[in-house]
Each structure stands twice: as structure tokens, then as C-alpha cells.
């Protein structure tokens, strides 16, 4: 009997990439490969790339180097967003054998022959206009929670963003498929499902290969809430203009959806939002946050913000800083603006010097620490439900409450992937929250 080949995967970037890596991995395992950890010697290494941040580009080369150090004869494939945008660049990296773009990545098995090294990276990437069909994905086996892809691509034209170039038009999974995938995940004893996509609030568009909305995001949420066996559902990042009050109201009364929203703002200045071609003004953002607080005072609200965008003066930056400082939000994801090829913003005037971008980023990160601390303090003394993760970190097990408070307690393997009612007692030195058990739920 021939020995099965080993394959290892590395994922850069977002939750959506994790769900797709998992799906690609399952298809490769079906072709007779055994999946191993990326730290192990493998016959093939697959790197799912990201184009959102500058660092992801640099990281790619380091990861290839790491793979080559483990096995210099291994076959190396690059797939995903950066592979679609800059295929020739990735193919030129020493050690890379195969580069697959947006539509080809799900057909990885079709492009593998005998795993012999190529002198030059072989490229297969479509014109992005051809990325008009939908491939459903979800991740299982990687974590105690699963990422369920419900939508792909984006029709928005934000001036800093390469995602429409890397992923194509907005399109959705059929509702029936999403519900089947959710049921399949819950059958694996996974307690939490995170809904993911590029622009998930646009769900329903392109569900039947057209631009018409067959279902709305609210209908998706309502249908998922009725699926048997799911303990928790979490909405990942959703645009403020697409997060409707009806959805917020529904989540507040839902059986499974947790009180946690991640809503990109990008700038608190209407002038900058206009330059970014965002589809809302800051007033809409305030309305959404106020609505969430009205019906779910204990909800966690995360915010994406970009600093150093072309044209952002000190006044604009302070407008954003003060706007967020005064708002009842829970944490920030801060992105230091970096120029991306083939975007409008890369050609704009008013370039912000790198040292100013760094300084603004530090200020925003400091604000995030302050906001998270204040949010955690507001939760002390309350009873919440925690789902414990699977890692032993320095003698402790960590988990997240439904409203995304990170808690810790001494390591006990029996707690892994279980839900418990707890009381939040105090904030630890590392910023996570200590707890007392109230009761075991699952």
C-alpha cells in the first residue's frame, strides 16, 4: 500500500480565509492526503494569502522560507486574495511551485500532478470578472468555533480596498445550503458558529446567479436561529448601513445569536468617509450604536478604524478620536493605512507621512485598551455564559462570554468546548477577567 502524502496549511488574514482553507483542506484529504500541522514535515504546503495589510505580503515570504526549511523538496502552493492580485510576484518567490487565484483555489486537487518542484511558479488566475460563482465553505476541526461563509465578493468601491479586485462581485450562498452547512457543523459538537463573508450584510444578492436579492440578511439570521442543535451564533463584521434596526431587534430576543457586533467605521470624519467612498456618514454609525445600547445594554461593540488615510489632517484624526472616545463602544481594530496598487486612494494627494501614521495608530490602540478595560469593568459582578477554548496557555484555559469578554481560569481539560454560567469577578493583570462558576450548562 502506498504511503499517504502529507499536506499542511497556513492561513493569513480573515475569518473568511479560515473557512475557505478548511474547505480546501477537506477536498485535498478526499484525494488521499493526510493533513498535518504547518510546523511538521509535509509533502505539500499550501498558503492561503491575504491582500488587506502590508504585513501579509511580507509574511508570505517568511512562511515559504519556513516551509522550505522543514522540507526543501516540498511542493508549495499559494492561493487566495494576494495570489489573485499579484500572481507573478508570488510565483517569483523562491520555493513557490503553484499560484491559484480566486476561482481556481477550490480546485487545488486538479492542479496537483506528482508534487515535483517546478523551476518557476506555475500561475492559474482568472480575470476577476469570471469570479461570479459561489463556493460554500466552513471551518471545522480547527477551533471550538466554526466559521461559516455565507457570502463572497463585494460591489462597493471603497477607494482604499483591493477586495473587489481579489474576490469579484457580491454573491451569496443559497439559504438552503447555509442551513445545511450550519446543521452539519452543529452535528460535529461545535458550540459556536461565526457567520463570515466579505460583505455579509449584502447577503441574498446573487443567490441565484443574479443581482436580485432573493433573501435578506435578516431572513438569513431568522432562519439560522431556528436550526436545531446550534448553541451560539455570532455575526462577524457588518457594514453600518446594512445593519438594520430590525436585525438588531431580532438579535436582542434571539435564542442563539449573541450580543456582539463588529461594525467598521474607518473614520469619524464625514470628509474622510467621503474620500473613502464609504456608503454612510458618521451620524448613521451613532444611530446604530445607540440602537444596540437601547435593546442590549451589555452588548459588545467592536469598531474598525483606518488612520493616516490620504487627506487626513490632524483635525480629521482628532475628530475620529473624539468621536470614538465619546461613544459607548467596547474595542477597536486599528489599521494603519497602507497604499495598495490599483486603488484610487494610492493616487490621492495629501499623503500622510509614515511617522504620523505610526503615531496616530499608537493613539488609537491606546484608546482601544481604555475602551476594552471600561467595557470589562462594566461587566464585573454580572452572570454570563462562557465557551472554553482548547488551548492550555501557561496553566490557564481561556474562553469568551456571549458578549465577548475574555475570561480565564486554571487549566482543566474537561472544560474544553463546554459552556458554563459564570460570574465575572475581577480583571487580571493580563487584561482577561477572572470568574466563579455558577452552573454547568453543556
Short mmCIF file of C-alpha atoms in Angstrom, two decimals:
data_model
loop_
_atom_site.label_atom_id
_atom_site.label_comp_id
_atom_site.label_asym_id
_atom_site.label_seq_id
_atom_site.Cartn_x
_atom_site.Cartn_y
_atom_site.Cartn_z
CA UNK A 1 0.00 0.00 0.00
CA UNK A 2 1.42 3.41 -0.92
CA UNK A 3 2.00 5.77 1.95
CA UNK A 4 -0.40 8.71 2.03
CA UNK A 5 1.15 12.11 1.29
CA UNK A 6 1.10 14.82 3.95
CA UNK A 7 -0.23 18.32 3.42
CA UNK A 8 -0.01 21.37 5.71
CA UNK A 9 -1.96 24.64 5.50
CA UNK A 10 -1.20 28.17 6.66
CA UNK A 11 -3.87 30.89 6.64
CA UNK A 12 -3.18 34.61 6.53
CA UNK A 13 -5.89 37.19 7.07
CA UNK A 14 -9.56 36.99 7.91
CA UNK A 15 -12.12 34.51 9.25
CA UNK A 16 -13.36 34.04 5.69
CA UNK A 17 -9.92 32.75 4.70
CA UNK A 18 -10.02 30.29 7.62
CA UNK A 19 -13.36 28.91 6.45
CA UNK A 20 -12.03 28.52 2.90
CA UNK A 21 -8.75 26.90 3.99
CA UNK A 22 -10.76 24.34 5.91
CA UNK A 23 -12.91 23.55 2.86
CA UNK A 24 -9.88 23.28 0.55
CA UNK A 25 -8.16 21.02 3.13
CA UNK A 26 -11.17 18.66 3.22
CA UNK A 27 -11.13 18.40 -0.60
CA UNK A 28 -7.40 17.55 -0.55
CA UNK A 29 -7.88 14.96 2.21
CA UNK A 30 -10.50 13.34 -0.04
CA UNK A 31 -7.75 12.99 -2.66
CA UNK A 32 -5.64 10.83 -0.33
CA UNK A 33 -3.65 13.35 1.68
CA UNK A 34 -3.30 13.47 5.47
CA UNK A 35 -3.45 16.95 6.94
CA UNK A 36 -0.64 17.78 9.38
CA UNK A 37 0.35 20.86 11.36
CA UNK A 38 2.34 23.52 9.49
CA UNK A 39 5.22 23.01 11.94
CA UNK A 40 5.62 19.42 10.68
CA UNK A 41 7.43 17.96 7.69
CA UNK A 42 4.94 17.67 4.80
CA UNK A 43 4.99 16.79 1.10
CA UNK A 44 2.96 19.86 0.25
CA UNK A 45 2.48 23.25 1.94
CA UNK A 46 -0.50 25.41 0.99
CA UNK A 47 -0.54 29.09 1.98
CA UNK A 48 -3.86 30.96 1.82
CA UNK A 49 -2.85 34.58 1.24
CA UNK A 50 -4.34 37.94 2.19
CA UNK A 51 -4.13 41.32 0.47
CA UNK A 52 -5.53 43.60 3.14
CA UNK A 53 -2.41 44.66 5.00
CA UNK A 54 1.17 45.35 4.05
CA UNK A 55 2.44 42.82 6.57
CA UNK A 56 0.57 39.95 4.92
CA UNK A 57 2.78 40.39 1.84
CA UNK A 58 5.99 40.22 3.86
CA UNK A 59 4.67 37.35 5.97
CA UNK A 60 4.16 35.26 2.85
CA UNK A 61 7.88 35.13 2.07
CA UNK A 62 8.70 34.20 5.67
CA UNK A 63 6.15 31.36 5.62
CA UNK A 64 7.54 29.96 2.35
CA UNK A 65 11.03 30.10 3.88
CA UNK A 66 9.74 28.23 6.95
CA UNK A 67 8.18 25.52 4.76
CA UNK A 68 11.39 25.12 2.75
CA UNK A 69 13.39 24.79 5.96
CA UNK A 70 11.11 21.93 7.07
CA UNK A 71 11.34 20.17 3.70
CA UNK A 72 13.23 21.76 0.80
CA UNK A 73 11.68 19.23 -1.60
CA UNK A 74 8.10 20.04 -0.59
CA UNK A 75 5.62 21.35 -3.17
CA UNK A 76 4.45 24.88 -2.22
CA UNK A 77 1.13 26.33 -3.42
CA UNK A 78 -0.11 29.89 -2.86
CA UNK A 79 -3.86 30.51 -3.09
CA UNK A 80 -6.29 33.29 -2.25
CA UNK A 81 -6.52 37.08 -2.45
CA UNK A 82 -2.89 38.07 -2.89
CA UNK A 83 -2.47 35.17 -5.32
CA UNK A 84 -5.25 36.73 -7.41
CA UNK A 85 -3.89 40.29 -7.26
CA UNK A 86 -0.15 39.66 -7.69
CA UNK A 87 0.22 36.11 -9.05
CA UNK A 88 3.51 36.74 -10.88
CA UNK A 89 5.03 38.31 -7.77
CA UNK A 90 4.19 35.26 -5.65
CA UNK A 91 5.28 32.84 -8.38
CA UNK A 92 8.70 34.53 -8.36
CA UNK A 93 9.25 33.82 -4.64
CA UNK A 94 11.92 31.17 -4.25
CA UNK A 95 10.32 27.78 -3.48
CA UNK A 96 6.80 28.54 -4.78
CA UNK A 97 5.54 25.95 -7.33
CA UNK A 98 1.90 26.86 -7.92
CA UNK A 99 -0.22 30.02 -7.63
CA UNK A 100 -4.03 29.79 -7.79
CA UNK A 101 -6.36 32.79 -7.93
CA UNK A 102 -9.93 33.46 -6.85
CA UNK A 103 -11.80 30.79 -8.79
CA UNK A 104 -9.01 28.19 -9.03
CA UNK A 105 -8.20 27.82 -5.32
CA UNK A 106 -11.13 25.45 -4.71
CA UNK A 107 -9.84 23.19 -7.48
CA UNK A 108 -6.38 22.75 -5.97
CA UNK A 109 -6.56 18.96 -6.35
CA UNK A 110 -6.96 19.36 -10.14
CA UNK A 111 -3.67 21.21 -10.43
CA UNK A 112 -1.51 18.77 -8.48
CA UNK A 113 0.28 16.14 -10.51
CA UNK A 114 3.28 14.41 -8.98
CA UNK A 115 4.30 17.13 -6.48
CA UNK A 116 7.67 17.56 -8.15
CA UNK A 117 9.21 21.01 -7.71
CA UNK A 118 8.88 23.48 -10.58
CA UNK A 119 11.72 25.70 -11.78
CA UNK A 120 9.23 28.56 -11.87
CA UNK A 121 5.91 29.01 -10.07
CA UNK A 122 3.03 28.00 -12.31
CA UNK A 123 0.21 30.56 -12.33
CA UNK A 124 -3.53 29.95 -12.79
CA UNK A 125 -5.59 33.06 -12.08
CA UNK A 126 -8.72 34.17 -13.88
CA UNK A 127 -9.88 37.60 -14.92
CA UNK A 128 -11.67 38.69 -11.75
CA UNK A 129 -14.89 39.20 -13.75
CA UNK A 130 -15.03 35.41 -14.04
CA UNK A 131 -15.30 35.05 -10.26
CA UNK A 132 -19.08 35.08 -10.45
CA UNK A 133 -19.98 31.69 -8.99
CA UNK A 134 -20.28 30.81 -5.34
CA UNK A 135 -18.38 28.16 -3.40
CA UNK A 136 -19.72 27.47 0.10
CA UNK A 137 -17.18 26.98 2.88
CA UNK A 138 -16.97 26.37 6.59
CA UNK A 139 -14.20 25.53 9.01
CA UNK A 140 -14.38 22.65 11.46
CA UNK A 141 -11.73 20.81 13.40
CA UNK A 142 -9.57 23.93 13.75
CA UNK A 143 -11.16 25.53 16.79
CA UNK A 144 -14.04 25.27 19.24
CA UNK A 145 -15.96 27.62 16.97
CA UNK A 146 -16.61 27.29 13.25
CA UNK A 147 -16.53 30.00 10.60
CA UNK A 148 -19.44 29.64 8.20
CA UNK A 149 -19.14 31.52 4.91
CA UNK A 150 -22.47 32.89 3.68
CA UNK A 151 -21.37 35.49 1.12
CA UNK A 152 -18.35 36.37 -1.04
CA UNK A 153 -17.12 39.36 -3.07
CA UNK A 154 -18.15 43.00 -2.84
CA UNK A 155 -19.87 45.55 -5.08
CA UNK A 156 -18.70 48.51 -3.01
CA UNK A 157 -15.94 50.71 -4.42
CA UNK A 158 -14.14 51.93 -1.28
CA UNK A 159 -11.10 53.81 -2.54
CA UNK A 160 -8.53 52.02 -0.32
CA UNK A 161 -9.71 48.45 -0.83
CA UNK A 162 -8.46 45.68 -3.13
CA UNK A 163 -11.02 43.07 -2.09
CA UNK A 164 -13.36 43.55 -5.11
CA UNK A 165 -10.27 43.08 -7.31
CA UNK A 166 -9.27 39.96 -5.38
CA UNK A 167 -12.69 38.37 -4.86
CA UNK A 168 -15.03 39.71 -7.53
CA UNK A 169 -18.70 40.70 -7.34
CA UNK A 170 -21.01 40.24 -4.37
CA UNK A 171 -22.70 36.84 -4.38
CA UNK A 172 -24.35 34.67 -1.76
CA UNK A 173 -24.86 31.07 -0.82
CA UNK A 174 -28.39 29.72 -1.22
CA UNK A 175 -30.26 29.86 2.09
CA UNK A 176 -30.86 26.12 1.96
CA UNK A 177 -27.10 25.46 1.67
CA UNK A 178 -26.27 27.75 4.57
CA UNK A 179 -28.79 25.94 6.77
CA UNK A 180 -27.43 22.53 5.71
CA UNK A 181 -23.86 23.63 6.49
CA UNK A 182 -24.94 25.03 9.87
CA UNK A 183 -26.63 21.72 10.72
CA UNK A 184 -23.51 19.79 9.60
CA UNK A 185 -21.34 21.96 11.85
CA UNK A 186 -23.57 21.56 14.90
CA UNK A 187 -23.57 17.78 14.34
CA UNK A 188 -19.79 17.89 14.97
CA UNK A 189 -20.40 19.14 18.52
CA UNK A 190 -19.16 22.62 17.71
CA UNK A 191 -20.85 25.05 20.05
CA UNK A 192 -20.40 28.35 18.22
CA UNK A 193 -20.75 29.38 14.59
CA UNK A 194 -19.42 32.72 13.32
CA UNK A 195 -21.08 33.99 10.13
CA UNK A 196 -18.48 35.29 7.73
CA UNK A 197 -18.14 36.80 4.26
CA UNK A 198 -16.71 39.88 2.59
CA UNK A 199 -19.84 41.99 2.99
CA UNK A 200 -22.31 39.80 4.86
CA UNK A 201 -24.99 42.46 5.26
CA UNK A 202 -25.35 42.24 1.46
CA UNK A 203 -26.46 38.60 1.87
CA UNK A 204 -29.08 37.46 -0.64
CA UNK A 205 -27.63 39.26 -3.63
CA UNK A 206 -26.56 36.83 -6.35
CA UNK A 207 -28.02 33.85 -4.53
CA UNK A 208 -29.36 32.59 -7.84
CA UNK A 209 -26.57 33.97 -10.04
CA UNK A 210 -28.23 37.34 -10.48
CA UNK A 211 -28.12 40.75 -8.80
CA UNK A 212 -31.55 40.39 -7.26
CA UNK A 213 -31.90 39.85 -3.54
CA UNK A 214 -33.77 36.58 -3.05
CA UNK A 215 -33.39 36.78 0.74
CA UNK A 216 -32.29 39.49 3.13
CA UNK A 217 -29.66 39.28 5.84
CA UNK A 218 -32.47 39.47 8.41
CA UNK A 219 -34.17 36.41 6.83
CA UNK A 220 -30.86 34.55 6.98
CA UNK A 221 -30.48 35.37 10.68
CA UNK A 222 -34.09 34.34 11.42
CA UNK A 223 -33.69 31.02 9.57
CA UNK A 224 -30.40 30.17 11.30
CA UNK A 225 -31.89 30.94 14.70
CA UNK A 226 -34.35 28.10 14.13
CA UNK A 227 -31.69 25.45 13.31
CA UNK A 228 -31.70 22.70 15.95
CA UNK A 229 -28.53 21.95 17.88
CA UNK A 230 -26.71 25.26 17.48
CA UNK A 231 -25.78 26.79 20.84
CA UNK A 232 -24.37 30.12 19.68
CA UNK A 233 -24.30 32.19 16.51
CA UNK A 234 -22.10 35.27 16.13
CA UNK A 235 -22.24 37.86 13.34
CA UNK A 236 -18.80 38.91 12.13
CA UNK A 237 -18.09 42.35 10.65
CA UNK A 238 -21.17 44.06 9.14
CA UNK A 239 -21.41 47.47 7.44
CA UNK A 240 -23.34 50.12 9.46
CA UNK A 241 -25.60 50.97 6.51
CA UNK A 242 -26.54 47.27 6.14
CA UNK A 243 -27.10 46.55 9.84
CA UNK A 244 -30.79 47.32 10.06
CA UNK A 245 -32.72 48.09 13.25
CA UNK A 246 -34.89 45.00 12.62
CA UNK A 247 -31.77 42.80 12.76
CA UNK A 248 -30.60 44.45 15.99
CA UNK A 249 -34.09 43.95 17.50
CA UNK A 250 -34.14 40.30 16.41
CA UNK A 251 -30.68 39.55 17.87
CA UNK A 252 -31.74 41.10 21.20
CA UNK A 253 -34.54 38.50 21.52
CA UNK A 254 -32.81 35.63 19.71
CA UNK A 255 -32.32 32.12 21.08
CA UNK A 256 -28.81 31.68 19.66
CA UNK A 257 -27.42 34.99 18.33
CA UNK A 258 -25.07 36.59 20.83
CA UNK A 259 -24.96 40.30 21.77
CA UNK A 260 -21.76 41.10 19.89
CA UNK A 261 -21.44 43.35 16.83
CA UNK A 262 -18.36 44.31 14.88
CA UNK A 263 -19.15 47.38 12.78
CA UNK A 264 -16.49 49.02 10.58
CA UNK A 265 -16.39 52.80 10.93
CA UNK A 266 -12.99 53.55 9.24
CA UNK A 267 -13.21 57.27 10.04
CA UNK A 268 -15.21 59.51 12.34
CA UNK A 269 -14.88 62.39 9.90
CA UNK A 270 -17.54 62.75 7.19
CA UNK A 271 -14.94 64.45 4.94
CA UNK A 272 -12.70 61.38 5.08
CA UNK A 273 -15.64 58.94 4.75
CA UNK A 274 -16.49 60.75 1.52
CA UNK A 275 -12.91 60.41 0.23
CA UNK A 276 -13.05 56.71 1.15
CA UNK A 277 -16.38 56.37 -0.75
CA UNK A 278 -17.99 54.74 2.27
CA UNK A 279 -21.78 54.44 1.95
CA UNK A 280 -22.78 56.23 5.16
CA UNK A 281 -21.96 59.20 7.33
CA UNK A 282 -20.95 59.11 10.96
CA UNK A 283 -24.49 60.02 12.06
CA UNK A 284 -25.70 56.58 10.84
CA UNK A 285 -22.97 54.97 12.94
CA UNK A 286 -24.13 56.83 16.06
CA UNK A 287 -27.71 55.70 15.40
CA UNK A 288 -26.66 52.03 15.14
CA UNK A 289 -24.63 52.11 18.35
CA UNK A 290 -27.44 53.89 20.22
CA UNK A 291 -29.98 51.31 18.98
CA UNK A 292 -27.80 48.39 20.14
CA UNK A 293 -27.29 50.01 23.55
CA UNK A 294 -31.05 50.66 23.87
CA UNK A 295 -32.03 47.00 23.41
CA UNK A 296 -28.81 45.26 24.59
CA UNK A 297 -27.01 47.45 27.15
CA UNK A 298 -24.46 44.66 27.82
CA UNK A 299 -23.59 44.09 24.11
CA UNK A 300 -20.02 44.17 22.92
CA UNK A 301 -19.41 46.58 20.02
CA UNK A 302 -16.16 46.39 18.06
CA UNK A 303 -15.04 49.02 15.57
CA UNK A 304 -12.64 49.01 12.57
CA UNK A 305 -10.79 52.28 12.04
CA UNK A 306 -8.15 53.33 9.48
CA UNK A 307 -5.63 56.02 10.42
CA UNK A 308 -3.39 58.01 8.08
CA UNK A 309 -5.68 57.91 5.03
CA UNK A 310 -4.65 60.44 2.34
CA UNK A 311 -6.05 63.85 3.21
CA UNK A 312 -6.48 63.02 6.92
CA UNK A 313 -5.29 66.14 8.72
CA UNK A 314 -4.63 66.37 12.46
CA UNK A 315 -8.12 67.88 12.76
CA UNK A 316 -9.72 64.95 10.93
CA UNK A 317 -7.83 62.47 13.08
CA UNK A 318 -8.87 64.20 16.30
CA UNK A 319 -12.45 64.29 15.05
CA UNK A 320 -12.32 60.47 14.74
CA UNK A 321 -10.51 60.05 18.06
CA UNK A 322 -13.00 62.22 19.97
CA UNK A 323 -15.98 60.65 18.21
CA UNK A 324 -14.88 57.16 19.34
CA UNK A 325 -13.79 58.32 22.78
CA UNK A 326 -17.27 59.68 23.48
CA UNK A 327 -19.08 56.67 22.05
CA UNK A 328 -20.09 53.64 24.13
CA UNK A 329 -18.05 51.06 22.19
CA UNK A 330 -16.00 48.11 23.50
CA UNK A 331 -12.79 47.80 21.47
CA UNK A 332 -11.10 48.91 18.23
CA UNK A 333 -9.32 47.13 15.40
CA UNK A 334 -6.86 49.77 14.21
CA UNK A 335 -5.43 49.68 10.68
CA UNK A 336 -2.57 51.95 9.68
CA UNK A 337 -3.34 52.98 6.10
CA UNK A 338 -1.03 51.37 3.54
CA UNK A 339 -1.10 52.07 -0.20
CA UNK A 340 -2.41 49.25 -2.37
CA UNK A 341 -1.78 49.09 -6.11
CA UNK A 342 -4.74 49.75 -8.43
CA UNK A 343 -6.77 51.62 -5.81
CA UNK A 344 -7.97 55.24 -6.09
CA UNK A 345 -6.52 56.16 -2.72
CA UNK A 346 -2.99 55.27 -3.85
CA UNK A 347 -3.19 58.15 -6.37
CA UNK A 348 -4.66 60.70 -3.94
CA UNK A 349 -2.98 63.88 -2.74
CA UNK A 350 -2.41 64.69 0.91
CA UNK A 351 -0.24 61.65 1.67
CA UNK A 352 0.23 61.34 5.44
CA UNK A 353 3.90 60.79 6.44
CA UNK A 354 4.67 57.31 7.81
CA UNK A 355 5.80 58.62 11.23
CA UNK A 356 2.46 60.45 11.61
CA UNK A 357 0.54 57.27 10.66
CA UNK A 358 2.50 55.35 13.30
CA UNK A 359 1.78 57.97 15.98
CA UNK A 360 -1.95 58.03 15.18
CA UNK A 361 -2.08 54.25 15.21
CA UNK A 362 -0.50 54.19 18.69
CA UNK A 363 -3.01 56.73 19.98
CA UNK A 364 -5.94 54.70 18.63
CA UNK A 365 -4.56 51.46 20.06
CA UNK A 366 -4.25 53.19 23.42
CA UNK A 367 -7.90 54.24 23.15
CA UNK A 368 -8.85 50.64 22.36
CA UNK A 369 -7.13 49.39 25.55
CA UNK A 370 -9.00 52.02 27.56
CA UNK A 371 -12.35 51.14 25.94
CA UNK A 372 -11.92 47.39 26.44
CA UNK A 373 -10.97 47.92 30.08
CA UNK A 374 -14.03 50.13 30.67
CA UNK A 375 -16.28 47.56 28.98
CA UNK A 376 -14.86 44.69 31.07
CA UNK A 377 -15.26 46.75 34.25
CA UNK A 378 -18.91 47.38 33.37
CA UNK A 379 -19.44 43.59 33.22
CA UNK A 380 -17.91 42.73 36.63
CA UNK A 381 -20.41 41.18 39.02
CA UNK A 382 -22.69 40.02 36.21
CA UNK A 383 -23.51 36.42 35.29
CA UNK A 384 -22.59 35.41 31.74
CA UNK A 385 -22.13 32.21 29.72
CA UNK A 386 -18.61 31.22 28.70
CA UNK A 387 -17.43 28.82 25.98
CA UNK A 388 -13.98 27.46 26.82
CA UNK A 389 -11.29 27.14 24.14
CA UNK A 390 -8.97 24.17 23.64
CA UNK A 391 -5.52 25.57 24.48
CA UNK A 392 -3.54 25.33 27.70
CA UNK A 393 -1.84 28.71 27.99
CA UNK A 394 0.64 28.81 30.88
CA UNK A 395 -1.61 26.73 33.09
CA UNK A 396 -4.85 28.53 32.23
CA UNK A 397 -7.81 27.86 29.99
CA UNK A 398 -9.42 30.85 28.29
CA UNK A 399 -12.86 31.39 26.88
CA UNK A 400 -15.24 34.09 25.69
CA UNK A 401 -18.58 35.07 27.11
CA UNK A 402 -21.51 35.59 24.76
CA UNK A 403 -20.71 39.34 24.80
CA UNK A 404 -17.03 38.69 24.05
CA UNK A 405 -15.41 39.19 27.44
CA UNK A 406 -12.22 37.10 27.58
CA UNK A 407 -12.09 35.05 30.78
CA UNK A 408 -9.51 32.72 32.32
CA UNK A 409 -9.47 30.00 34.96
CA UNK A 410 -6.87 27.32 35.92
CA UNK A 411 -6.43 24.70 33.16
CA UNK A 412 -8.80 21.77 33.24
CA UNK A 413 -9.04 19.65 30.05
CA UNK A 414 -12.63 18.68 30.92
CA UNK A 415 -13.70 22.28 30.36
CA UNK A 416 -12.64 22.33 26.69
CA UNK A 417 -15.56 23.10 24.35
CA UNK A 418 -18.10 23.31 27.18
CA UNK A 419 -20.49 26.12 28.11
CA UNK A 420 -20.84 27.32 31.70
CA UNK A 421 -22.73 30.01 33.53
CA UNK A 422 -20.17 32.10 35.38
CA UNK A 423 -19.90 35.24 37.47
CA UNK A 424 -17.28 37.77 36.39
CA UNK A 425 -15.23 38.74 39.44
CA UNK A 426 -12.11 40.80 38.66
CA UNK A 427 -9.77 41.89 35.87
CA UNK A 428 -6.44 40.06 35.87
CA UNK A 429 -3.03 41.63 35.22
CA UNK A 430 -3.03 40.34 31.62
CA UNK A 431 -6.35 42.10 30.93
CA UNK A 432 -8.56 39.00 30.93
CA UNK A 433 -11.29 38.50 33.53
CA UNK A 434 -11.35 36.06 36.46
CA UNK A 435 -14.56 34.22 37.23
CA UNK A 436 -16.51 31.95 39.56
CA UNK A 437 -18.62 29.08 38.27
CA UNK A 438 -22.37 29.40 38.78
CA UNK A 439 -23.54 26.31 36.90
CA UNK A 440 -22.63 23.90 34.11
CA UNK A 441 -24.79 24.30 31.01
CA UNK A 442 -23.38 21.91 28.39
#
